[in-house]
Amino acid sequence: MSALLVAGLVAASGANAQAHNHGDHAASPATAPRPAAVAVEKAAPNAKFKAEFAATDRNNDGKLTRREMVKHPMISHFKMMDVNGDGYISFAEYTRKH
């Protein structure tokens, strides 16, 4: 009976992994019109976010480019994080609640 339970859990976890598609929650395509200004819900920035952002913002301009985030674990979500579509991640966008 335990082997059957394990086989069921393995099958269920594989189905969930395959069902996850970034296209389901990714930002709209670049060709779609985007609003000029998007209100970004601000999270209470803590020291961890400030330190991560500062370490990633190599030129200290207060925004992150795709190039600056190339080694960041969230690089695959860059387009989704860039709420206003300007090609940069602001600190407000970086700390935005999802």
Coordinates of C-alpha atoms in Angstrom, one line a residue:
M1 CA 0.0 0.0 0.0
S2 CA 2.8 2.5 0.8
A3 CA 4.4 1.9 -2.6
L4 CA 1.1 2.8 -4.2
L5 CA 0.9 6.0 -2.2
V6 CA 4.4 7.0 -3.2
A7 CA 3.7 6.3 -6.8
G8 CA 0.6 8.5 -6.6
L9 CA 2.5 11.3 -5.0
V10 CA 5.3 11.1 -7.6
A11 CA 2.7 11.2 -10.5
A12 CA 0.9 14.1 -8.9
S13 CA 4.0 16.2 -8.4
G14 CA 5.1 15.6 -12.0
A15 CA 1.7 16.7 -13.3
N16 CA 2.0 19.9 -11.3
A17 CA 5.5 20.7 -12.6
Q18 CA 4.3 20.2 -16.2
A19 CA 1.2 22.3 -15.7
H20 CA 3.2 25.4 -14.6
N21 CA 3.6 27.7 -17.6
H22 CA 5.2 31.1 -17.2
G23 CA 3.0 32.3 -20.1
D24 CA 0.0 31.9 -17.7
H25 CA 1.2 34.8 -15.5
A26 CA 3.8 36.6 -17.5
A27 CA 3.5 40.2 -18.5
S28 CA 1.8 41.1 -21.7
P29 CA 3.9 40.9 -25.0
A30 CA 6.1 43.8 -25.9
T31 CA 3.7 44.6 -28.8
A32 CA 0.7 45.1 -26.5
P33 CA 0.1 48.7 -25.4
R34 CA 1.1 49.4 -21.9
P35 CA -0.1 52.3 -19.7
A36 CA 2.4 55.1 -19.3
A37 CA 2.2 55.0 -15.5
V38 CA 1.2 52.0 -13.5
A39 CA 0.6 52.3 -9.8
V40 CA 2.9 49.9 -8.0
E41 CA 1.8 48.5 -4.7
K42 CA 4.7 49.2 -2.4
A43 CA 5.8 46.6 0.2
A44 CA 7.4 47.7 3.3
P45 CA 11.1 47.6 2.2
N46 CA 13.2 45.9 4.7
A47 CA 17.0 45.8 5.0
K48 CA 17.3 42.5 3.1
F49 CA 15.5 44.0 0.0
K50 CA 17.6 47.2 0.2
A51 CA 20.8 45.2 0.4
E52 CA 19.9 42.9 -2.5
F53 CA 18.8 45.8 -4.7
A54 CA 21.9 47.8 -3.9
A55 CA 24.2 44.8 -4.6
T56 CA 22.5 44.2 -7.9
D57 CA 22.4 47.9 -9.0
R58 CA 26.0 48.0 -10.0
N59 CA 26.0 51.6 -11.4
N60 CA 23.9 52.9 -8.5
D61 CA 21.3 54.6 -10.7
G62 CA 18.4 53.4 -8.6
K63 CA 17.1 51.0 -11.2
L64 CA 18.0 47.5 -12.4
T65 CA 18.6 46.5 -16.0
R66 CA 18.4 43.0 -17.5
R67 CA 22.2 43.1 -17.8
E68 CA 22.6 43.9 -14.0
M69 CA 20.2 41.1 -13.1
V70 CA 21.8 38.5 -15.4
K71 CA 23.0 36.4 -12.3
H72 CA 20.0 37.3 -10.1
P73 CA 17.7 34.3 -9.3
M74 CA 14.6 36.3 -10.6
I75 CA 16.1 37.1 -14.0
S76 CA 13.5 34.8 -15.7
H77 CA 10.8 37.0 -14.2
F78 CA 12.3 40.3 -15.4
K79 CA 9.5 41.1 -17.8
M80 CA 6.8 40.4 -15.2
M81 CA 8.6 42.4 -12.6
D82 CA 8.9 45.4 -14.9
V83 CA 5.3 46.5 -14.3
N84 CA 5.4 49.7 -16.3
G85 CA 7.4 48.2 -19.2
D86 CA 10.2 50.8 -19.3
G87 CA 12.9 48.1 -19.4
Y88 CA 14.1 48.8 -15.8
I89 CA 13.1 47.4 -12.4
S90 CA 12.7 50.2 -9.9
F91 CA 13.0 49.6 -6.2
A92 CA 9.1 49.9 -5.9
E93 CA 8.8 47.2 -8.6
Y94 CA 11.5 45.1 -6.9
T95 CA 9.6 45.1 -3.6
R96 CA 6.1 44.9 -5.1
K97 CA 3.8 42.3 -3.5
H98 CA 2.6 39.6 -5.9

